[in-house]
Coordinates of C-alpha atoms and ligand atoms in Angstrom, one line a residue:
X1 CA -15.8 39.1 -44.3
X2 CA -12.3 37.3 -45.0
X3 CA -11.7 33.8 -44.2
X4 CA -8.1 33.1 -43.0
X5 CA -8.1 28.7 -43.6
X6 CA -5.7 26.2 -41.8
X7 CA -1.7 26.1 -44.0
X8 CA -1.3 22.6 -44.2
X9 CA 2.0 21.0 -47.0
X10 CA 1.9 23.9 -49.5
X11 CA -2.2 24.4 -49.4
X12 CA -4.7 25.9 -47.6
X13 CA -7.5 24.6 -46.5
X14 CA -10.9 24.6 -44.0
X15 CA -10.5 22.9 -40.6
X16 CA -11.9 19.4 -40.8
X17 CA -15.0 20.5 -39.1
X18 CA -15.3 23.6 -40.7
X19 CA -15.7 25.4 -37.8
X20 CA -14.1 28.9 -37.7
X21 CA -13.7 31.3 -35.2
X22 CA -14.0 35.4 -35.4
X23 CA -11.3 37.0 -34.8
X24 CA -11.8 40.9 -33.5
X25 CA -10.8 44.2 -33.9
X26 CA -9.5 45.9 -30.4
X27 CA -9.8 49.4 -31.9
X28 CA -13.3 49.0 -32.9
X29 CA -14.9 46.3 -31.4
X30 CA -15.8 44.2 -34.0
X31 CA -15.0 41.1 -36.2
X32 CA -13.4 41.6 -39.3
X33 CA -12.0 37.8 -40.3
X34 CA -12.6 34.1 -39.4
X35 CA -9.9 31.9 -38.8
X36 CA -10.0 28.1 -38.9
X37 CA -10.7 26.4 -35.1
X38 CA -8.5 23.5 -36.0
X39 CA -9.1 20.6 -34.2
X40 CA -6.4 17.1 -33.1
X41 CA -7.3 15.7 -36.3
X42 CA -5.7 18.9 -38.6
X43 CA -2.7 18.6 -36.1
X44 CA -2.1 15.3 -37.0
X45 CA -1.8 15.8 -40.8
X46 CA 0.4 19.2 -40.2
X47 CA 2.9 17.4 -38.0
X48 CA 2.6 14.2 -40.8
X49 CA 3.6 16.7 -43.8
X50 CA 6.0 18.5 -41.3
X51 CA 7.4 15.0 -40.2
X52 CA 7.1 13.7 -44.4
X53 CA 9.8 17.4 -45.0
X54 CA 11.7 16.7 -42.7
X55 CA 12.5 13.1 -43.9
X56 CA 12.3 13.0 -47.6
X57 CA 13.6 16.6 -48.7
X58 CA 14.1 18.8 -50.0
X59 CA 14.9 20.9 -47.1
X60 CA 17.3 18.0 -45.1
X61 CA 18.6 17.2 -48.0
X62 CA 19.5 20.4 -49.1
X63 CA 22.8 22.4 -48.2
X64 CA 22.8 24.0 -45.6
X65 CA 24.1 26.9 -47.8
X66 CA 21.4 26.1 -50.9
X67 CA 19.4 26.6 -47.0
X68 CA 20.5 29.8 -45.7
X69 CA 19.8 31.5 -49.3
X70 CA 16.3 30.3 -49.1
X71 CA 16.3 32.1 -45.8
X72 CA 17.7 35.4 -47.0
X73 CA 15.5 35.0 -49.7
X74 CA 12.4 35.6 -47.5
X75 CA 13.7 38.4 -45.7
X76 CA 14.0 40.4 -48.9
X77 CA 10.5 39.1 -49.2
X78 CA 9.2 39.8 -46.1
X79 CA 11.1 43.2 -46.8
X80 CA 8.6 43.7 -49.7
X81 CA 5.3 43.3 -48.1
X82 CA 6.2 45.1 -44.6
X83 CA 3.6 47.9 -44.7
X84 CA 0.8 45.1 -45.6
X85 CA 2.1 42.4 -43.0
X86 CA 2.3 45.7 -40.2
X87 CA -1.1 46.4 -40.4
X88 CA -2.9 43.2 -40.3
X89 CA -1.5 43.2 -37.3
X90 CA -2.4 46.3 -35.8
X91 CA -6.0 44.9 -37.4
X92 CA -5.3 41.4 -35.2
X93 CA -3.9 43.3 -31.9
X94 CA -4.3 46.5 -31.8
X95 CA -1.1 47.7 -31.2
X96 CA 0.3 50.8 -32.6
X97 CA 1.0 51.2 -36.7
X98 CA 4.4 52.6 -35.6
X99 CA 5.9 50.2 -33.3
X100 CA 4.6 47.6 -35.9
X101 CA 5.7 48.7 -39.3
X102 CA 9.1 48.6 -36.5
X103 CA 9.1 45.6 -35.4
X104 CA 7.9 44.1 -39.6
X105 CA 11.0 46.8 -40.9
X106 CA 12.9 44.7 -38.6
X107 CA 12.3 41.5 -39.0
X108 CA 14.0 40.2 -42.2
X109 CA 17.1 40.4 -39.8
X110 CA 16.1 37.3 -38.4
X111 CA 15.9 35.7 -41.8
X112 CA 19.4 37.3 -42.5
X113 CA 21.2 35.9 -39.5
X114 CA 20.2 32.7 -39.8
X115 CA 20.4 32.7 -43.3
X116 CA 24.0 33.6 -42.7
X117 CA 24.7 31.2 -40.2
X118 CA 23.2 28.1 -41.4
X119 CA 26.6 26.8 -42.2
X120 CA 28.4 27.6 -40.0
X121 CA 26.9 25.2 -38.2
X122 CA 30.6 23.0 -37.3
X123 CA 30.5 19.4 -35.3
X124 CA 34.1 18.9 -33.7
X125 CA 36.7 16.7 -33.5
X126 CA 37.4 15.7 -29.5
X127 CA 40.7 14.3 -28.4
X128 CA 40.2 11.0 -27.7
X129 CA 42.1 8.7 -24.3
X130 CA 41.7 5.8 -26.7
X131 CA 44.2 4.8 -29.8
X132 CA 42.5 3.2 -32.4
X133 CA 39.5 5.2 -33.2
X134 CA 38.4 8.7 -35.1
X135 CA 35.9 10.7 -33.0
X136 CA 33.4 13.3 -34.3
X137 CA 30.6 14.6 -33.8
X138 CA 27.7 16.4 -35.8
X139 CA 25.0 18.9 -35.0
X140 CA 22.1 17.9 -36.5
X141 CA 18.4 19.3 -36.6
X142 CA 16.0 18.1 -33.9
X143 CA 13.1 17.2 -36.3
X144 CA 9.9 18.5 -36.1
X145 CA 9.1 21.6 -34.2
X146 CA 6.3 22.5 -32.9
X147 CA 6.2 26.7 -32.3
X148 CA 3.3 28.2 -30.3
X149 CA 2.6 31.7 -29.7
X150 CA 1.4 35.0 -28.0
X151 CA -1.0 37.3 -29.2
X152 CA 1.4 40.4 -28.6
X153 CA 4.4 40.9 -31.1
X154 CA 2.3 37.5 -32.5
X155 CA 5.4 37.5 -35.9
X156 CA 8.4 39.3 -34.0
X157 CA 8.2 36.5 -31.8
X158 CA 7.4 33.6 -34.2
X159 CA 10.6 35.0 -36.2
X160 CA 12.6 34.2 -32.7
X161 CA 11.6 30.8 -33.5
X162 CA 11.3 30.0 -37.2
X163 CA 14.3 31.4 -38.7
X164 CA 16.8 29.4 -36.3
X165 CA 14.3 26.4 -36.7
X166 CA 14.6 26.5 -40.3
X167 CA 18.2 27.3 -40.1
X168 CA 19.4 24.2 -38.4
X169 CA 17.2 22.2 -40.8
X170 CA 13.8 21.9 -38.8
X171 CA 10.6 21.5 -40.5
X172 CA 7.7 23.6 -38.1
X173 CA 4.1 23.3 -37.5
X174 CA 3.2 26.8 -35.9
X175 CA -0.2 27.2 -33.4
X176 CA -0.8 31.2 -33.2
X177 CA -2.7 32.7 -31.2
X178 CA -6.2 32.2 -31.7
X179 CA -6.6 36.1 -31.1
X180 CA -4.0 36.3 -33.7
X181 CA -3.7 34.2 -36.1
X182 CA -3.9 36.3 -39.3
X183 CA -0.1 37.7 -39.5
X184 CA 1.2 34.3 -39.3
X185 CA -0.5 32.6 -42.1
X186 CA -0.4 35.6 -44.3
X187 CA 3.7 35.5 -43.5
X188 CA 3.5 31.6 -44.5
X189 CA 2.1 32.5 -47.5
X190 CA 4.7 34.9 -48.4
X191 CA 7.5 32.2 -47.3
X192 CA 6.3 29.6 -49.6
X193 CA 6.0 32.3 -52.6
X194 CA 9.1 32.4 -51.6
X195 CA 10.9 29.2 -52.4
X196 CA 10.1 27.6 -49.0
X197 CA 9.3 23.9 -50.1
X198 CA 5.8 22.9 -49.3
X199 CA 5.3 21.3 -45.8
X200 CA 8.2 22.6 -44.1
X201 CA 5.9 25.3 -42.5
X202 CA 2.8 24.1 -41.6
X203 CA 0.3 26.6 -40.0
X204 CA -2.7 25.2 -37.8
X205 CA -5.0 28.0 -36.0
X206 CA -7.1 27.2 -33.3
X207 CA -7.5 27.0 -29.0
X208 CA -5.1 25.6 -26.9
X209 CA -6.6 23.1 -25.4
X210 CA -7.5 21.8 -29.2
X211 CA -5.0 21.9 -31.0
X212 CA -2.3 23.0 -28.7
X213 CA -2.3 20.0 -26.7
X214 CA -2.3 17.6 -29.4
X215 CA 0.6 19.5 -31.0
X216 CA 2.7 19.7 -27.4
X217 CA 1.6 15.4 -27.1
X218 CA 2.0 14.5 -31.4
X219 CA 4.8 11.8 -31.3
X220 CA 6.5 12.9 -34.6
X221 CA 7.1 16.3 -32.1
X222 CA 10.4 16.2 -32.0
X223 CA 10.3 19.9 -29.6
X224 CA 8.3 22.7 -28.3
X225 CA 9.2 26.3 -28.6
X226 CA 6.5 28.5 -27.1
X227 CA 5.6 31.8 -25.6
X228 CA 3.2 33.1 -23.4
X229 CA 2.1 32.8 -19.5
X230 CA 3.6 30.5 -17.3
X231 CA 1.1 28.9 -16.9
X232 CA 0.9 27.7 -19.6
X233 CA 4.4 26.6 -20.4
X234 CA 4.2 25.0 -17.3
X235 CA 1.4 22.4 -18.6
X236 CA 2.9 22.3 -21.9
X237 CA 6.2 21.2 -20.1
X238 CA 4.8 18.3 -18.1
X239 CA 3.0 17.6 -21.2
X240 CA 6.0 17.8 -23.4
X241 CA 7.7 15.4 -20.4
X242 CA 5.3 12.7 -21.0
X243 CA 7.4 11.9 -23.8
X244 CA 10.7 13.6 -23.7
X245 CA 10.5 16.2 -25.7
X246 CA 12.8 19.2 -25.7
X247 CA 11.0 22.7 -25.0
X248 CA 12.5 25.9 -25.2
X249 CA 10.2 28.4 -22.9
X250 CA 9.4 32.1 -23.1
X251 CA 7.0 33.2 -19.9
X252 CA 5.8 36.4 -18.2
X253 CA 7.7 38.7 -16.2
X254 CA 7.2 41.2 -13.4
X255 CA 10.6 43.4 -14.0
X256 CA 12.2 46.3 -12.0
X257 CA 12.9 49.4 -13.9
X258 CA 14.5 50.4 -10.6
X259 CA 16.3 54.3 -11.0
X260 CA 18.8 56.1 -9.0
X261 CA 18.8 59.1 -7.4
X262 CA 22.3 60.3 -8.9
X263 CA 21.2 59.4 -12.4
X264 CA 20.3 61.0 -15.2
X265 CA 16.5 61.3 -14.2
X266 CA 15.2 63.1 -17.9
X267 CA 16.2 59.9 -19.9
X268 CA 15.3 57.9 -16.6
X269 CA 11.3 58.7 -16.9
X270 CA 11.6 58.2 -20.5
X271 CA 12.7 54.7 -19.7
X272 CA 10.0 53.5 -17.1
X273 CA 7.2 55.8 -19.4
X274 CA 8.0 53.8 -21.7
X275 CA 9.2 50.6 -20.2
X276 CA 5.8 50.1 -19.0
X277 CA 3.3 52.4 -21.8
X278 CA 4.9 51.9 -25.1
X279 CA 2.7 48.6 -26.0
X280 CA -0.3 49.1 -23.7
X281 CA 1.7 47.1 -21.8
X282 CA 1.9 44.1 -23.3
X283 CA 4.9 43.0 -23.7
X284 CA 6.7 40.2 -21.7
X285 CA 9.2 42.9 -21.0
X286 CA 6.9 45.9 -19.9
X287 CA 9.1 47.3 -16.4
X288 CA 5.6 47.2 -14.7
X289 CA 8.0 47.5 -10.5
X290 CA 9.5 51.6 -11.0
X291 CA 11.9 50.9 -7.8
X292 CA 13.0 54.5 -7.3
X293 CA 15.0 55.5 -4.3
X294 CA 13.6 57.1 -1.5
X295 CA 15.7 60.3 -1.6
X296 CA 14.2 61.1 -5.1
X297 CA 10.8 59.5 -4.6
X298 CA 8.3 62.2 -5.0
X299 CA 9.6 64.6 -7.6
X300 CA 10.1 61.4 -9.6
X301 CA 6.8 60.4 -9.6
X302 CA 5.6 63.4 -10.3
X303 CA 8.0 63.7 -13.5
X304 CA 6.9 60.2 -14.7
X305 CA 3.2 61.5 -13.7
X306 CA 3.3 64.5 -16.1
X307 CA 5.0 62.3 -18.8
X308 CA 2.2 59.8 -19.2
X309 CA -0.8 62.4 -18.7
X310 CA 0.2 63.9 -21.9
X311 CA 0.2 60.1 -23.7
X312 CA -2.2 60.0 -26.7
X313 CA -4.8 57.4 -27.1
X314 CA -6.9 56.2 -29.8
X315 CA -6.6 54.7 -33.3
X316 CA -3.3 52.6 -33.7
X317 CA -3.2 53.2 -37.1
X318 CA -3.3 57.2 -36.5
X319 CA 0.7 58.1 -36.8
X320 CA 0.2 60.3 -33.6
X321 CA -1.8 57.6 -31.2
X322 CA 1.1 56.4 -28.8
X323 CA -1.2 54.5 -26.9
X324 CA -3.8 51.8 -28.2
X325 CA -5.8 49.9 -26.9
X326 CA -5.7 45.9 -24.9
X327 CA -5.5 43.2 -27.5
X328 CA -8.3 41.0 -26.2
X329 CA -11.6 41.8 -24.5
X330 CA -10.8 39.0 -22.1
X331 CA -7.2 41.0 -21.4
X332 CA -8.6 44.2 -20.9
X333 CA -11.5 42.9 -17.5
X334 CA -8.3 41.6 -16.3
X335 CA -6.5 44.4 -16.2
X336 CA -9.3 46.4 -14.9
X337 CA -9.4 43.1 -12.2
X338 CA -5.9 44.3 -11.6
X339 CA -6.8 48.2 -10.8
X340 CA -9.1 47.3 -8.0
X341 CA -7.4 44.3 -6.5
X342 CA -4.5 47.5 -6.1
X343 CA -7.0 50.0 -4.4
X344 CA -8.4 47.3 -2.2
X345 CA -4.8 46.2 -0.6
X346 CA -4.3 49.7 -0.3
X347 CA -1.7 51.5 -2.9
X348 CA -3.0 54.5 -4.9
X349 CA -3.8 55.5 -8.0
X350 CA -1.5 58.4 -9.1
X351 CA -2.7 58.6 -12.8
X352 CA -5.3 56.3 -14.5
X353 CA -6.8 54.0 -12.6
X354 CA -10.3 53.2 -15.2
X355 CA -11.3 51.9 -18.1
X356 CA -10.7 54.9 -21.3
X357 CA -14.1 56.8 -21.7
X358 CA -12.3 59.6 -24.3
X359 CA -13.6 60.2 -27.2
X360 CA -11.2 59.1 -29.4
X361 CA -11.1 55.7 -28.0
X362 CA -14.3 54.5 -29.7
X363 CA -15.4 51.3 -28.9
X364 CA -12.4 49.5 -28.5
X365 CA -11.3 48.0 -25.4
X366 CA -9.4 51.0 -23.5
X367 CA -7.5 51.1 -20.0
X368 CA -5.8 54.6 -18.9
X369 CA -2.5 54.9 -18.4
X370 CA -2.8 54.4 -14.5
X371 CA 0.2 54.4 -11.9
X372 CA 0.2 53.2 -8.3
X373 CA 1.8 54.6 -5.3
X374 CA 2.1 53.6 -2.1
X375 CA 2.8 49.6 -3.4
X376 CA 4.0 47.2 -1.0
X377 CA 6.9 44.1 -2.8
X378 CA 4.1 41.5 -1.6
X379 CA 1.0 42.9 -3.0
X380 CA -0.5 41.0 -5.7
X381 CA 0.0 43.8 -7.8
X382 CA 4.3 44.0 -7.1
X383 CA 3.8 39.3 -7.6
X384 CA 1.7 39.0 -10.4
X385 CA 2.3 39.9 -14.5
X386 CA -0.5 42.4 -15.8
X387 CA 0.1 42.3 -19.0
X388 CA -1.5 45.9 -19.0
X389 CA -0.3 49.8 -18.5
X390 CA -0.2 49.5 -14.9
X391 CA 2.9 50.6 -13.1
X392 CA 3.9 50.3 -9.8
X393 CA 5.8 52.4 -8.0
X394 CA 8.1 51.2 -5.0
X395 CA 10.5 53.1 -2.9
X396 CA 14.4 51.5 -2.1
X397 CA 16.6 53.2 0.6
X398 CA 20.3 52.1 -1.0
X399 CA 21.4 49.5 -3.3
X400 CA 21.4 46.5 -1.0
X401 CA 17.8 47.4 -0.8
X402 CA 17.2 47.4 -4.7
X403 CA 18.2 44.5 -5.1
X404 CA 16.5 42.6 -2.3
X405 CA 13.4 44.1 -4.0
X406 CA 14.3 43.4 -7.5
X407 CA 15.3 39.8 -6.9
X408 CA 11.9 39.1 -4.5
X409 CA 9.8 38.0 -7.5
X410 CA 9.3 34.8 -8.6
X411 CA 10.4 36.1 -12.6
X412 CA 13.4 36.7 -14.4
X413 CA 13.0 38.3 -17.8
X414 CA 14.3 41.8 -18.0
X415 CA 15.4 44.4 -15.3
X416 CA 16.4 48.5 -15.4
X417 CA 19.0 50.1 -14.0
X418 CA 19.3 54.1 -14.0
X419 CA 22.3 55.1 -12.7
X420 CA 25.6 57.5 -13.6
X421 CA 27.5 55.1 -11.2
X422 CA 29.1 52.8 -13.3
X423 CA 30.7 50.4 -10.7
X424 CA 27.3 50.4 -9.4
X425 CA 26.3 49.4 -13.2
X426 CA 28.1 46.7 -13.3
X427 CA 27.4 45.1 -9.8
X428 CA 23.5 45.7 -10.3
X429 CA 24.2 43.9 -13.6
X430 CA 25.4 41.5 -12.0
X431 CA 23.6 40.9 -8.7
X432 CA 19.9 41.1 -10.1
X433 CA 18.9 37.6 -11.2
X434 CA 16.6 38.0 -14.4
X435 CA 17.8 36.9 -18.8
X436 CA 18.9 40.7 -19.2
X437 CA 19.2 43.8 -17.5
X438 CA 19.7 47.1 -19.3
X439 CA 21.4 50.1 -17.3
X440 CA 19.9 53.7 -18.6
X441 CA 17.9 52.2 -21.6
X442 CA 15.1 49.9 -21.2
X443 CA 13.4 47.1 -23.5
X444 CA 16.3 46.9 -26.6
X445 CA 16.7 43.7 -28.2
X446 CA 18.6 42.3 -31.0
X447 CA 18.4 39.3 -33.4
X448 CA 22.5 39.1 -32.0
X449 CA 22.0 39.4 -28.5
X450 CA 20.6 36.6 -26.0
X451 CA 17.2 36.3 -24.9
X452 CA 15.2 34.1 -22.2
X453 CA 14.5 33.9 -18.4
X454 CA 15.4 33.0 -15.9
X455 CA 12.8 31.2 -12.5
X456 CA 9.7 31.3 -13.8
X457 CA 10.5 33.1 -16.7
X458 CA 11.5 30.6 -19.0
X459 CA 14.0 28.1 -20.3
X460 CA 16.3 28.2 -22.7
X461 CA 17.3 31.0 -25.0
X462 CA 16.6 32.8 -28.5
X463 CA 18.4 35.2 -30.6
X464 CA 22.0 35.1 -31.2
X465 CA 24.5 32.2 -32.0
X466 CA 23.4 30.2 -29.6
X467 CA 19.8 30.0 -30.2
X468 CA 20.3 27.7 -33.3
X469 CA 21.6 25.1 -30.3
X470 CA 17.7 25.0 -29.2
X471 CA 16.9 23.1 -32.5
X472 CA 20.2 21.0 -32.7
X473 CA 21.2 18.1 -31.2
X474 CA 25.1 16.5 -31.5
X475 CA 25.8 12.9 -32.4
X476 CA 29.0 11.2 -31.8
X477 CA 30.5 9.3 -34.6
X478 CA 32.9 6.5 -33.8
X479 CA 35.3 5.1 -36.8
X480 CA 38.2 2.3 -35.4
X481 CA 41.0 2.9 -37.2
X482 CA 42.8 0.3 -35.5
X483 CA 42.7 -3.3 -35.0
X484 CA 39.7 -5.4 -35.5
X485 CA 36.9 -6.3 -33.3
X486 CA 38.2 -8.3 -31.1
X487 CA 36.2 -9.9 -27.3
X488 CA 32.7 -9.1 -27.7
X489 CA 32.5 -9.6 -23.8
X490 CA 34.9 -6.5 -23.3
X491 CA 34.0 -2.6 -23.7
X492 CA 37.1 -1.2 -25.2
Ligands
NAD501 P1 -1.2 31.9 -23.4 O1 -0.2 31.7 -22.7 O2 -3.0 32.2 -23.0 O3 -0.6 31.8 -24.9 C1 0.2 31.6 -26.2 C2 0.3 30.2 -26.6 O4 -0.7 29.5 -25.7 C3 -1.9 30.2 -27.3 O5 -1.3 30.2 -28.9 C4 -2.7 29.3 -26.6 O6 -3.4 29.2 -27.9 C5 -1.4 28.6 -26.3 N1 -2.2 27.6 -25.6 C6 -3.0 27.9 -25.2 N2 -3.0 26.1 -24.0 C7 -2.3 25.6 -24.4 C8 -2.4 24.3 -24.0 N3 -3.0 23.3 -23.3 N4 -1.8 23.5 -25.0 C9 -0.7 24.0 -25.3 N5 -0.5 25.7 -26.2 C10 -2.2 26.3 -25.8 O7 -0.5 33.4 -24.0 P2 -1.0 34.6 -24.0 O8 -1.7 35.4 -22.9 O9 -1.2 34.6 -25.5 O10 -0.1 35.2 -24.3 C11 0.6 36.5 -23.1 C12 1.4 35.7 -22.2 O11 2.8 35.6 -22.9 C13 2.1 37.0 -21.1 O12 1.9 35.7 -19.9 C14 3.8 37.3 -21.4 O13 4.5 37.6 -20.6 C15 4.3 35.9 -22.2 N6 4.7 36.8 -23.4 C16 6.4 36.6 -22.7 C17 7.4 36.6 -23.8 C18 8.8 36.0 -23.8 O14 9.1 35.8 -24.8 N7 9.4 36.0 -22.6 C19 6.8 37.6 -24.8 C20 5.5 37.2 -25.2 C21 4.8 37.5 -24.5

């Protein structure tokens, strides 16, 4: 079985305690690799390596233009190895090869885009209200960044953080999910082959409490960039506050997909099915609540059910498969618990509602695409993130009612609006409390478009020019151009 050691200061090495975690293939349900189970001493070593690389160079002493060039080379290197990286990801997290290949093919764009931005970070010259001074600002990297990622799209979510952090001049220690660490380690090896100096990017694999906790608390870490569950994010924010670290959090969602009677319904059906069943519902932006106008409720639900029923399940490596397994065994159990809960609350499964027993699903952790009607917005199914292929359908009467239901959750990550009325689309986009609103489309993301949550879905934004700011801090420099310093007891 393949072993994945830690990656610290440019070398691969075994964890101090020589303990390992088995990584399972969600389609076969069997282990395929072992990843190092690091601990606080491994974390300390990795953070010190990142800190040395930050303070001593060559990363920090390189010009921003050279740093940008390295980032663009990294993009090229990833593009050359896209197929291998995608296959490792599929083996580890069970997502479809077709989706993963698309994600990994897209990955270099983050390194090209932020590589291009690296030498466009500019300070300002504020016009001063005081004579005899010249003041300018510098935008400086925050320092050592802890990057903590989840299991659902390990490489893509890592790139969203890693590319801007490196472009800003930071160095990093990555803690990937204990369930899906392999692709991150493979990526970092590639980056160093492509010319990234040792110590700039380090990876300590292991469990959240044994590696993530010590990383968040380490005094030499100045910023924590986290993607994962809201409960974990809250804990990390509290921990980081004790040592006054910068924090950005990309957390969960309970996103509404809102379909008005005047929408192009064929297009809306595709958007709704893709919103919840693509990636087996294991995305933070899953459109897990279908809010549908009461006048078209029954006919539209029938269309969604008819399309979802045709989804081919099975081997994620098979290009014909449309819905793959659940990534982890605990998550599989959690999805089934939510299905039970919805039934106890009186909702009715009009499709699915159980684990999948189809022969093509082998021994994998599969759940049937599931659609519940008769859901009230205060049911737990409508309020809590399931992170699986389970759709809650809720009717609404008019625009006002749709907005009320859409916003009546503690999350605010994404929302879809399906309508042919342009004015309504604008009104809805303004009224919905979420980081992203898609109109007549769903699940579109780009390295150029800011992404993040409001309310319990997180803090900060990834992607777009502004994401660089998450890894920079401003310094003001004052130059005395006038009289020598005068009375020491009077502030000028
Ligand atoms: P998780 O919170 O359980 O784990 C995420 C990471 O945090 C893992 O690496 C884990 O080991 C680590 N961790 C756990 N406890 C920790 C602790 N005490 N200190 C430090 N690190 C700790 O999340 P998950 O189950 O891996 O991922 C699913 C969640 O991620 C869902 O809630 C989903 O919505 C969210 N997610 C959000 C986005 C987004 O961009 N908003 C994207 C993808 C996933």
